[in-house]
Amino acid sequence: MKFLDQAKIFVKSGDGGAGCVSFRREKYIEFGGPNGGDGGKGGSVWVEAVANLNTLIDFRYQQHFKAHKGYNGMGSDKTGPKGEDIVIKVPVGTEILADDQETVIVDMVTPGQKYLLAKGGDGGRGNAQFKSSTNQAPRYAEPGWPGQELWVWLRLKVIADVGLIGMPNAGKSTFLSVVTSARPKIADYPFTTLHPNLGVAWVDGYEMVIADIPGLIEGAHEGVGLGDRFLKHVERCSAFLHLIDITSDDVVKAYKDIRRELELYNEKLAQKPEIVVLNKADSLSEKEANKKQQALEKAIGKKVFVMSAVAKKGIFESLIEVNKFITRDRKKKDESEEKIIVVENKPWSPLD
């Protein structure tokens, strides 16, 4: 399935139905008069986040979504039926933005979350509503109120605990394939990864969702390489695993180039917790690897891990370290478990 993380769509809720002009005229029955019913309300447009979607590819083939119009009122005081609503299903993590691509209307982050994007127009009143002591035979009714229409942008940001960042060919995809069941494309040329990949690892009994995004290079914020368009996919991450190719001529420069791109993209992104890892240690001798590790630690003032994803060495040390910064849903889970006390193998709650 092709990955698409941005789409523009047009939505329009249904217009309300018109009110009816009608009079009761039945032989041998007195007290006739206006009995025109109201028009039905137009259908609304809803957005729903669903867990089994991971791309916006469906919106490449359909960009217009229009709800049904409300039915007109009828005689005998019959109100017209309501127009049918439509529900637009989007992946969890989708932001709905206004046409200016800056104003966030709603952020769909919870499975099952629904949001009313365009409300249907109200139905017009029939002539029975206008009857009064001074106007006993009104011959007019209201038209239905128009529905809402707007263009919106859908922008998908994948929901992950850890974001893998680094230069192209730093070994991010290899690392993801080793610690999770994901099978991203792996090759010995730059920009093998063309769209984000997700995988799930288990660390200390907890689930860890890892996102691998296409590699960054110097000038990515200006559109160089694949640019920084994929950085939005790590905005929701609790922490970063910054992978650096230990065989690079200058590992300090490689680190600083990526940090500069993060800061230019979003200062808040650059403030997230970060675990720095020198990858591909199997390509150098232990002495050379230690020398580069010490040089990088001295330059950035923090601990640097050394690993080899191919040889599966030093992997879980970095995972355990980054696991300390992951808080998504875990505190809530731990608190709920603390409320249950086991007595004689039977769960007991303070509410009992």
mmCIF file of C-alpha atoms in Angstrom:
data_model
loop_
_atom_site.group_PDB
_atom_site.id
_atom_site.type_symbol
_atom_site.label_atom_id
_atom_site.label_comp_id
_atom_site.label_asym_id
_atom_site.label_seq_id
_atom_site.Cartn_x
_atom_site.Cartn_y
_atom_site.Cartn_z
ATOM 1 C CA MET A 1 0.000 0.000 0.000
ATOM 2 C CA LYS A 2 1.402 3.400 -0.964
ATOM 3 C CA PHE A 3 2.092 5.772 1.943
ATOM 4 C CA LEU A 4 0.432 9.185 1.730
ATOM 5 C CA ASP A 5 0.631 11.552 4.681
ATOM 6 C CA GLN A 6 -1.077 14.682 3.358
ATOM 7 C CA ALA A 7 -4.272 15.351 1.424
ATOM 8 C CA LYS A 8 -6.679 18.187 0.706
ATOM 9 C CA ILE A 9 -10.415 17.525 0.648
ATOM 10 C CA PHE A 10 -13.652 19.463 0.216
ATOM 11 C CA VAL A 11 -16.538 18.821 2.599
ATOM 12 C CA LYS A 12 -20.106 20.102 2.465
ATOM 13 C CA SER A 13 -22.920 19.370 4.854
ATOM 14 C CA GLY A 14 -26.463 18.996 3.509
ATOM 15 C CA ASP A 15 -28.814 21.944 3.101
ATOM 16 C CA GLY A 16 -31.961 21.931 5.179
ATOM 17 C CA GLY A 17 -35.234 20.999 3.479
ATOM 18 C CA ALA A 18 -37.777 23.710 2.666
ATOM 19 C CA GLY A 19 -40.933 24.160 4.716
ATOM 20 C CA CYS A 20 -44.266 23.306 3.152
ATOM 21 C CA VAL A 21 -47.214 25.571 2.371
ATOM 22 C CA SER A 22 -50.344 23.473 2.830
ATOM 23 C CA PHE A 23 -53.920 23.832 4.084
ATOM 24 C CA ARG A 24 -56.294 21.296 5.533
ATOM 25 C CA ARG A 25 -59.425 21.107 3.395
ATOM 26 C CA GLU A 26 -61.596 18.095 4.186
ATOM 27 C CA LYS A 27 -65.312 17.947 3.583
ATOM 28 C CA TYR A 28 -67.485 17.827 6.729
ATOM 29 C CA ILE A 29 -64.467 18.578 8.963
ATOM 30 C CA GLU A 30 -64.413 22.045 10.436
ATOM 31 C CA PHE A 31 -61.502 24.129 11.612
ATOM 32 C CA GLY A 32 -59.318 23.657 8.550
ATOM 33 C CA GLY A 33 -56.250 25.793 8.239
ATOM 34 C CA PRO A 34 -52.515 25.750 7.540
ATOM 35 C CA ASN A 35 -50.835 22.393 8.127
ATOM 36 C CA GLY A 36 -47.547 22.654 6.227
ATOM 37 C CA GLY A 37 -44.737 20.744 7.959
ATOM 38 C CA ASP A 38 -41.144 21.813 8.530
ATOM 39 C CA GLY A 39 -38.256 20.762 6.311
ATOM 40 C CA GLY A 40 -35.793 18.130 7.537
ATOM 41 C CA LYS A 41 -32.320 18.977 8.741
ATOM 42 C CA GLY A 42 -29.445 18.438 6.310
ATOM 43 C CA GLY A 43 -26.910 15.682 6.925
ATOM 44 C CA SER A 44 -23.696 16.518 8.795
ATOM 45 C CA VAL A 45 -20.093 15.589 7.995
ATOM 46 C CA TRP A 46 -18.176 13.769 10.755
ATOM 47 C CA VAL A 47 -14.538 12.698 10.988
ATOM 48 C CA GLU A 48 -13.661 9.499 12.854
ATOM 49 C CA ALA A 49 -10.237 8.149 13.810
ATOM 50 C CA VAL A 50 -9.888 4.409 13.199
ATOM 51 C CA ALA A 51 -7.032 2.166 14.276
ATOM 52 C CA ASN A 52 -6.790 -0.041 11.181
ATOM 53 C CA LEU A 53 -5.669 2.734 8.794
ATOM 54 C CA ASN A 54 -2.089 3.973 8.432
ATOM 55 C CA THR A 55 -2.148 6.112 5.288
ATOM 56 C CA LEU A 56 -4.264 8.777 3.589
ATOM 57 C CA ILE A 57 -4.041 7.079 0.207
ATOM 58 C CA ASP A 58 -7.856 6.771 -0.042
ATOM 59 C CA PHE A 59 -8.128 10.542 -0.333
ATOM 60 C CA ARG A 60 -6.121 10.536 -3.535
ATOM 61 C CA TYR A 61 -9.122 8.982 -5.282
ATOM 62 C CA GLN A 62 -11.896 10.902 -3.546
ATOM 63 C CA GLN A 63 -11.531 14.537 -2.542
ATOM 64 C CA HIS A 64 -15.166 15.681 -2.327
ATOM 65 C CA PHE A 65 -17.512 14.642 0.466
ATOM 66 C CA LYS A 66 -21.085 15.937 0.471
ATOM 67 C CA ALA A 67 -23.806 14.975 2.927
ATOM 68 C CA HIS A 68 -27.423 14.560 1.828
ATOM 69 C CA LYS A 69 -29.899 17.408 1.744
ATOM 70 C CA GLY A 70 -32.816 17.401 4.170
ATOM 71 C CA TYR A 71 -36.204 16.504 2.663
ATOM 72 C CA ASN A 72 -38.900 19.126 2.236
ATOM 73 C CA GLY A 73 -41.805 19.357 4.651
ATOM 74 C CA MET A 74 -45.203 17.926 3.701
ATOM 75 C CA GLY A 75 -48.871 18.566 4.371
ATOM 76 C CA SER A 76 -50.715 17.221 7.403
ATOM 77 C CA ASP A 77 -47.983 18.719 9.614
ATOM 78 C CA LYS A 78 -45.415 16.157 8.428
ATOM 79 C CA THR A 79 -41.791 17.121 8.950
ATOM 80 C CA GLY A 80 -39.402 16.114 6.165
ATOM 81 C CA PRO A 81 -36.900 13.334 6.970
ATOM 82 C CA LYS A 82 -33.371 14.324 7.992
ATOM 83 C CA GLY A 83 -30.560 14.031 5.462
ATOM 84 C CA GLU A 84 -28.128 11.180 6.054
ATOM 85 C CA ASP A 85 -24.826 12.012 7.760
ATOM 86 C CA ILE A 86 -21.505 10.919 6.293
ATOM 87 C CA VAL A 87 -18.471 9.795 8.299
ATOM 88 C CA ILE A 88 -14.949 10.307 6.941
ATOM 89 C CA LYS A 89 -12.562 7.727 8.409
ATOM 90 C CA VAL A 90 -8.953 8.782 8.966
ATOM 91 C CA PRO A 91 -5.918 7.119 10.587
ATOM 92 C CA VAL A 92 -5.207 7.776 14.260
ATOM 93 C CA GLY A 93 -2.772 10.686 14.462
ATOM 94 C CA THR A 94 -4.367 12.750 11.678
ATOM 95 C CA GLU A 95 -4.546 16.510 12.097
ATOM 96 C CA ILE A 96 -7.392 18.391 10.419
ATOM 97 C CA LEU A 97 -6.217 21.839 9.324
ATOM 98 C CA ALA A 98 -7.966 24.822 7.768
ATOM 99 C CA ASP A 99 -7.226 25.849 4.193
ATOM 100 C CA ASP A 100 -4.318 28.019 5.368
ATOM 101 C CA GLN A 101 -2.496 24.825 6.494
ATOM 102 C CA GLU A 102 -1.682 26.479 9.836
ATOM 103 C CA THR A 103 -4.909 26.562 11.865
ATOM 104 C CA VAL A 104 -5.468 23.162 13.508
ATOM 105 C CA ILE A 105 -9.189 22.390 13.671
ATOM 106 C CA VAL A 106 -8.838 19.080 15.524
ATOM 107 C CA ASP A 107 -6.170 16.487 16.250
ATOM 108 C CA MET A 108 -7.479 12.913 15.953
ATOM 109 C CA VAL A 109 -5.264 11.015 18.397
ATOM 110 C CA THR A 110 -7.620 8.454 19.973
ATOM 111 C CA PRO A 111 -9.187 5.431 18.205
ATOM 112 C CA GLY A 112 -12.936 5.972 17.930
ATOM 113 C CA GLN A 113 -12.664 9.750 18.365
ATOM 114 C CA LYS A 114 -15.333 11.612 16.352
ATOM 115 C CA TYR A 115 -15.526 15.275 15.441
ATOM 116 C CA LEU A 116 -18.315 17.258 13.774
ATOM 117 C CA LEU A 117 -16.547 18.920 10.861
ATOM 118 C CA ALA A 118 -19.565 20.467 9.093
ATOM 119 C CA LYS A 119 -23.010 20.772 10.641
ATOM 120 C CA GLY A 120 -26.074 20.186 8.473
ATOM 121 C CA GLY A 121 -28.366 23.136 7.736
ATOM 122 C CA ASP A 122 -31.637 23.447 9.667
ATOM 123 C CA GLY A 123 -34.900 22.807 7.862
ATOM 124 C CA GLY A 124 -37.207 25.702 7.023
ATOM 125 C CA ARG A 125 -40.438 26.193 8.931
ATOM 126 C CA GLY A 126 -43.728 25.282 7.281
ATOM 127 C CA ASN A 127 -46.658 27.682 7.089
ATOM 128 C CA ALA A 128 -48.290 26.068 10.148
ATOM 129 C CA GLN A 129 -45.568 27.688 12.242
ATOM 130 C CA PHE A 130 -46.596 31.167 11.137
ATOM 131 C CA LYS A 131 -50.265 30.882 12.070
ATOM 132 C CA SER A 132 -51.438 33.512 14.537
ATOM 133 C CA SER A 133 -54.596 35.311 15.585
ATOM 134 C CA THR A 134 -53.839 38.068 13.078
ATOM 135 C CA ASN A 135 -52.567 35.801 10.328
ATOM 136 C CA GLN A 136 -54.791 32.724 10.246
ATOM 137 C CA ALA A 137 -53.946 31.631 6.710
ATOM 138 C CA PRO A 138 -50.207 32.252 6.071
ATOM 139 C CA ARG A 139 -49.234 31.441 2.502
ATOM 140 C CA TYR A 140 -45.491 31.346 2.912
ATOM 141 C CA ALA A 141 -42.848 29.035 4.390
ATOM 142 C CA GLU A 142 -39.106 29.249 4.954
ATOM 143 C CA PRO A 143 -36.535 27.732 2.629
ATOM 144 C CA GLY A 144 -34.001 25.423 4.237
ATOM 145 C CA TRP A 145 -30.832 26.871 5.726
ATOM 146 C CA PRO A 146 -27.674 26.156 3.714
ATOM 147 C CA GLY A 147 -25.110 23.687 5.011
ATOM 148 C CA GLN A 148 -21.473 24.460 5.697
ATOM 149 C CA GLU A 149 -18.774 23.937 3.110
ATOM 150 C CA LEU A 150 -15.010 24.177 3.449
ATOM 151 C CA TRP A 151 -11.685 22.929 2.177
ATOM 152 C CA VAL A 152 -9.510 21.235 4.785
ATOM 153 C CA TRP A 153 -6.096 19.610 4.858
ATOM 154 C CA LEU A 154 -5.490 16.191 6.387
ATOM 155 C CA ARG A 155 -1.989 15.776 7.754
ATOM 156 C CA LEU A 156 -0.953 12.420 9.186
ATOM 157 C CA LYS A 157 1.581 12.281 12.009
ATOM 158 C CA VAL A 158 2.369 8.730 13.001
ATOM 159 C CA ILE A 159 2.081 7.964 16.716
ATOM 160 C CA ALA A 160 5.268 6.394 18.046
ATOM 161 C CA ASP A 161 7.221 6.329 21.302
ATOM 162 C CA VAL A 162 10.702 6.560 19.796
ATOM 163 C CA GLY A 163 11.837 8.309 16.627
ATOM 164 C CA LEU A 164 14.918 7.125 14.719
ATOM 165 C CA ILE A 165 16.794 10.106 13.291
ATOM 166 C CA GLY A 166 20.101 10.411 11.508
ATOM 167 C CA MET A 167 21.876 10.778 8.191
ATOM 168 C CA PRO A 168 21.028 8.508 5.251
ATOM 169 C CA ASN A 169 22.731 5.107 5.565
ATOM 170 C CA ALA A 170 23.168 5.457 9.342
ATOM 171 C CA GLY A 171 21.572 2.015 9.713
ATOM 172 C CA LYS A 172 18.157 3.086 10.978
ATOM 173 C CA SER A 173 16.192 0.628 8.858
ATOM 174 C CA THR A 174 18.550 -2.219 9.780
ATOM 175 C CA PHE A 175 18.126 -1.383 13.470
ATOM 176 C CA LEU A 176 14.335 -1.351 13.088
ATOM 177 C CA SER A 177 14.359 -4.725 11.333
ATOM 178 C CA VAL A 178 16.490 -6.268 14.092
ATOM 179 C CA VAL A 179 14.549 -5.092 17.163
ATOM 180 C CA THR A 180 11.045 -5.360 15.663
ATOM 181 C CA SER A 181 9.133 -7.465 13.148
ATOM 182 C CA ALA A 182 9.088 -4.594 10.638
ATOM 183 C CA ARG A 183 10.699 -5.271 7.276
ATOM 184 C CA PRO A 184 11.742 -1.917 5.799
ATOM 185 C CA LYS A 185 13.725 -1.713 2.585
ATOM 186 C CA ILE A 186 17.472 -2.009 3.249
ATOM 187 C CA ALA A 187 20.214 -1.231 0.726
ATOM 188 C CA ASP A 188 23.744 0.208 0.606
ATOM 189 C CA TYR A 189 22.800 3.522 -1.030
ATOM 190 C CA PRO A 190 21.396 6.747 0.474
ATOM 191 C CA PHE A 191 17.674 7.437 0.836
ATOM 192 C CA THR A 192 16.623 3.802 0.790
ATOM 193 C CA THR A 193 13.774 4.775 3.118
ATOM 194 C CA LEU A 194 11.287 6.946 1.242
ATOM 195 C CA HIS A 195 8.472 6.993 3.783
ATOM 196 C CA PRO A 196 8.143 6.383 7.551
ATOM 197 C CA ASN A 197 8.160 2.812 8.847
ATOM 198 C CA LEU A 198 6.792 1.633 12.190
ATOM 199 C CA GLY A 199 7.807 -1.320 14.337
ATOM 200 C CA VAL A 200 7.051 -2.586 17.846
ATOM 201 C CA ALA A 201 9.731 -3.713 20.297
ATOM 202 C CA TRP A 202 9.307 -5.058 23.854
ATOM 203 C CA VAL A 203 11.563 -3.602 26.555
ATOM 204 C CA ASP A 204 11.199 -4.342 30.281
ATOM 205 C CA GLY A 205 7.744 -5.796 29.682
ATOM 206 C CA TYR A 206 6.500 -2.665 27.912
ATOM 207 C CA GLU A 207 5.568 -2.140 24.296
ATOM 208 C CA MET A 208 7.708 0.413 22.466
ATOM 209 C CA VAL A 209 6.585 1.770 19.089
ATOM 210 C CA ILE A 210 9.553 2.889 16.978
ATOM 211 C CA ALA A 211 9.292 5.142 13.914
ATOM 212 C CA ASP A 212 11.991 5.190 11.236
ATOM 213 C CA ILE A 213 11.856 8.283 9.030
ATOM 214 C CA PRO A 214 13.829 9.032 5.843
ATOM 215 C CA GLY A 215 17.351 10.269 6.508
ATOM 216 C CA LEU A 216 18.166 13.953 6.863
ATOM 217 C CA ILE A 217 21.120 15.805 5.404
ATOM 218 C CA GLU A 218 22.506 19.298 5.811
ATOM 219 C CA GLY A 219 20.087 21.803 4.287
ATOM 220 C CA ALA A 220 17.041 19.537 4.667
ATOM 221 C CA HIS A 221 15.003 22.500 6.025
ATOM 222 C CA GLU A 222 15.526 24.157 2.629
ATOM 223 C CA GLY A 223 14.360 21.079 0.732
ATOM 224 C CA VAL A 224 17.744 19.465 0.119
ATOM 225 C CA GLY A 225 17.486 15.686 -0.286
ATOM 226 C CA LEU A 226 14.020 14.602 0.818
ATOM 227 C CA GLY A 227 13.741 17.792 2.864
ATOM 228 C CA ASP A 228 12.240 17.916 6.355
ATOM 229 C CA ARG A 229 8.658 17.012 5.398
ATOM 230 C CA PHE A 230 8.871 13.735 7.312
ATOM 231 C CA LEU A 231 10.000 15.298 10.596
ATOM 232 C CA LYS A 232 6.363 15.850 11.525
ATOM 233 C CA HIS A 233 6.124 12.091 12.021
ATOM 234 C CA VAL A 234 8.421 12.242 15.063
ATOM 235 C CA GLU A 235 6.753 15.278 16.671
ATOM 236 C CA ARG A 236 4.658 12.995 18.902
ATOM 237 C CA CYS A 237 7.604 10.833 20.013
ATOM 238 C CA SER A 238 8.692 10.867 23.644
ATOM 239 C CA ALA A 239 12.380 10.534 22.746
ATOM 240 C CA PHE A 240 14.827 10.137 19.868
ATOM 241 C CA LEU A 241 17.408 7.515 19.018
ATOM 242 C CA HIS A 242 20.006 9.455 17.060
ATOM 243 C CA LEU A 243 21.985 6.983 14.961
ATOM 244 C CA ILE A 244 25.353 8.014 13.525
ATOM 245 C CA ASP A 245 27.488 5.968 11.144
ATOM 246 C CA ILE A 246 30.703 5.318 13.066
ATOM 247 C CA THR A 247 32.590 4.970 9.761
ATOM 248 C CA SER A 248 31.882 8.618 8.892
ATOM 249 C CA ASP A 249 34.944 10.830 8.481
ATOM 250 C CA ASP A 250 33.597 13.308 11.056
ATOM 251 C CA VAL A 251 31.007 11.905 13.486
ATOM 252 C CA VAL A 252 30.820 15.209 15.371
ATOM 253 C CA LYS A 253 29.816 17.100 12.222
ATOM 254 C CA ALA A 254 27.258 14.403 11.342
ATOM 255 C CA TYR A 255 25.700 14.828 14.792
ATOM 256 C CA LYS A 256 25.648 18.616 14.688
ATOM 257 C CA ASP A 257 24.175 18.737 11.174
ATOM 258 C CA ILE A 258 21.142 16.727 12.281
ATOM 259 C CA ARG A 259 20.728 18.773 15.455
ATOM 260 C CA ARG A 260 20.807 21.962 13.409
ATOM 261 C CA GLU A 261 18.064 20.677 11.113
ATOM 262 C CA LEU A 262 15.890 19.788 14.124
ATOM 263 C CA GLU A 263 16.295 23.274 15.585
ATOM 264 C CA LEU A 264 15.520 24.976 12.282
ATOM 265 C CA TYR A 265 12.415 22.840 11.837
ATOM 266 C CA ASN A 266 11.015 23.208 15.366
ATOM 267 C CA GLU A 267 12.793 24.263 18.559
ATOM 268 C CA LYS A 268 10.489 22.049 20.656
ATOM 269 C CA LEU A 269 11.587 19.055 18.606
ATOM 270 C CA ALA A 270 15.228 19.792 19.431
ATOM 271 C CA GLN A 271 14.416 19.814 23.162
ATOM 272 C CA LYS A 272 13.139 16.234 23.281
ATOM 273 C CA PRO A 273 15.246 13.606 25.114
ATOM 274 C CA GLU A 274 17.854 12.069 22.839
ATOM 275 C CA ILE A 275 20.000 8.951 23.027
ATOM 276 C CA VAL A 276 23.059 9.167 20.765
ATOM 277 C CA VAL A 277 24.300 5.916 19.243
ATOM 278 C CA LEU A 278 27.294 5.186 17.019
ATOM 279 C CA ASN A 279 26.191 2.376 14.719
ATOM 280 C CA LYS A 280 28.107 -0.063 12.497
ATOM 281 C CA ALA A 281 30.775 -0.694 15.149
ATOM 282 C CA ASP A 282 31.530 -4.037 13.481
ATOM 283 C CA SER A 283 33.180 -2.113 10.634
ATOM 284 C CA LEU A 284 35.997 -0.755 12.865
ATOM 285 C CA SER A 285 38.389 -2.153 15.395
ATOM 286 C CA GLU A 286 37.529 -1.739 19.059
ATOM 287 C CA LYS A 287 40.318 0.828 19.472
ATOM 288 C CA GLU A 288 39.073 2.979 16.575
ATOM 289 C CA ALA A 289 35.462 2.729 17.786
ATOM 290 C CA ASN A 290 36.457 3.841 21.309
ATOM 291 C CA LYS A 291 38.403 6.770 19.878
ATOM 292 C CA LYS A 292 35.390 8.044 17.931
ATOM 293 C CA GLN A 293 33.092 7.451 20.898
ATOM 294 C CA GLN A 294 35.309 9.538 23.186
ATOM 295 C CA ALA A 295 35.631 12.314 20.613
ATOM 296 C CA LEU A 296 31.865 12.565 20.208
ATOM 297 C CA GLU A 297 31.212 12.435 23.952
ATOM 298 C CA LYS A 298 33.698 15.257 24.498
ATOM 299 C CA ALA A 299 32.095 17.382 21.759
ATOM 300 C CA ILE A 300 28.455 17.004 22.851
ATOM 301 C CA GLY A 301 28.882 16.532 26.599
ATOM 302 C CA LYS A 302 26.710 13.441 26.973
ATOM 303 C CA LYS A 303 27.029 9.667 26.975
ATOM 304 C CA VAL A 304 27.326 8.001 23.578
ATOM 305 C CA PHE A 305 26.417 4.350 23.015
ATOM 306 C CA VAL A 306 28.202 2.108 20.538
ATOM 307 C CA MET A 307 26.424 -0.728 18.765
ATOM 308 C CA SER A 308 26.218 -2.837 15.656
ATOM 309 C CA ALA A 309 22.708 -3.526 14.388
ATOM 310 C CA VAL A 310 23.985 -6.115 11.895
ATOM 311 C CA ALA A 311 25.968 -8.020 14.529
ATOM 312 C CA LYS A 312 23.231 -7.425 17.121
ATOM 313 C CA LYS A 313 25.686 -6.032 19.676
ATOM 314 C CA GLY A 314 24.942 -3.153 22.049
ATOM 315 C CA ILE A 315 21.365 -2.826 20.788
ATOM 316 C CA PHE A 316 19.414 -3.357 23.960
ATOM 317 C CA GLU A 317 21.603 -1.081 26.086
ATOM 318 C CA SER A 318 20.400 1.870 23.993
ATOM 319 C CA LEU A 319 16.802 0.608 24.026
ATOM 320 C CA ILE A 320 16.807 0.324 27.822
ATOM 321 C CA GLU A 321 18.189 3.856 28.059
ATOM 322 C CA VAL A 322 15.599 5.397 25.742
ATOM 323 C CA ASN A 323 12.880 3.419 27.502
ATOM 324 C CA LYS A 324 13.378 5.648 30.577
ATOM 325 C CA PHE A 325 11.883 8.604 28.710
ATOM 326 C CA ILE A 326 8.758 6.903 27.390
ATOM 327 C CA THR A 327 5.624 7.879 29.281
ATOM 328 C CA ARG A 328 2.840 7.285 26.752
ATOM 329 C CA ASP A 329 -0.086 5.535 28.529
ATOM 330 C CA ARG A 330 2.260 3.809 30.980
ATOM 331 C CA LYS A 331 1.583 5.939 34.029
ATOM 332 C CA LYS A 332 -2.139 5.423 33.546
ATOM 333 C CA LYS A 333 -1.631 1.658 33.213
ATOM 334 C CA ASP A 334 0.562 1.451 36.324
ATOM 335 C CA GLU A 335 -1.910 3.462 38.399
ATOM 336 C CA SER A 336 -4.778 1.169 37.416
ATOM 337 C CA GLU A 337 -2.729 -1.907 38.340
ATOM 338 C CA GLU A 338 -1.889 -0.435 41.759
ATOM 339 C CA LYS A 339 -5.571 -0.190 42.636
ATOM 340 C CA ILE A 340 -5.972 -3.983 42.434
ATOM 341 C CA ILE A 341 -4.842 -5.976 45.476
ATOM 342 C CA VAL A 342 -4.621 -9.751 45.155
ATOM 343 C CA VAL A 343 -6.063 -11.653 48.136
ATOM 344 C CA GLU A 344 -6.229 -15.462 47.943
ATOM 345 C CA ASN A 345 -5.765 -15.307 44.164
ATOM 346 C CA LYS A 346 -8.922 -13.229 43.788
ATOM 347 C CA PRO A 347 -8.758 -9.632 42.490
ATOM 348 C CA TRP A 348 -10.058 -7.179 45.047
ATOM 349 C CA SER A 349 -10.750 -3.486 44.600
ATOM 350 C CA PRO A 350 -11.174 -0.825 47.320
ATOM 351 C CA LEU A 351 -14.582 -0.126 45.776
ATOM 352 C CA ASP A 352 -15.872 -3.578 46.801
#
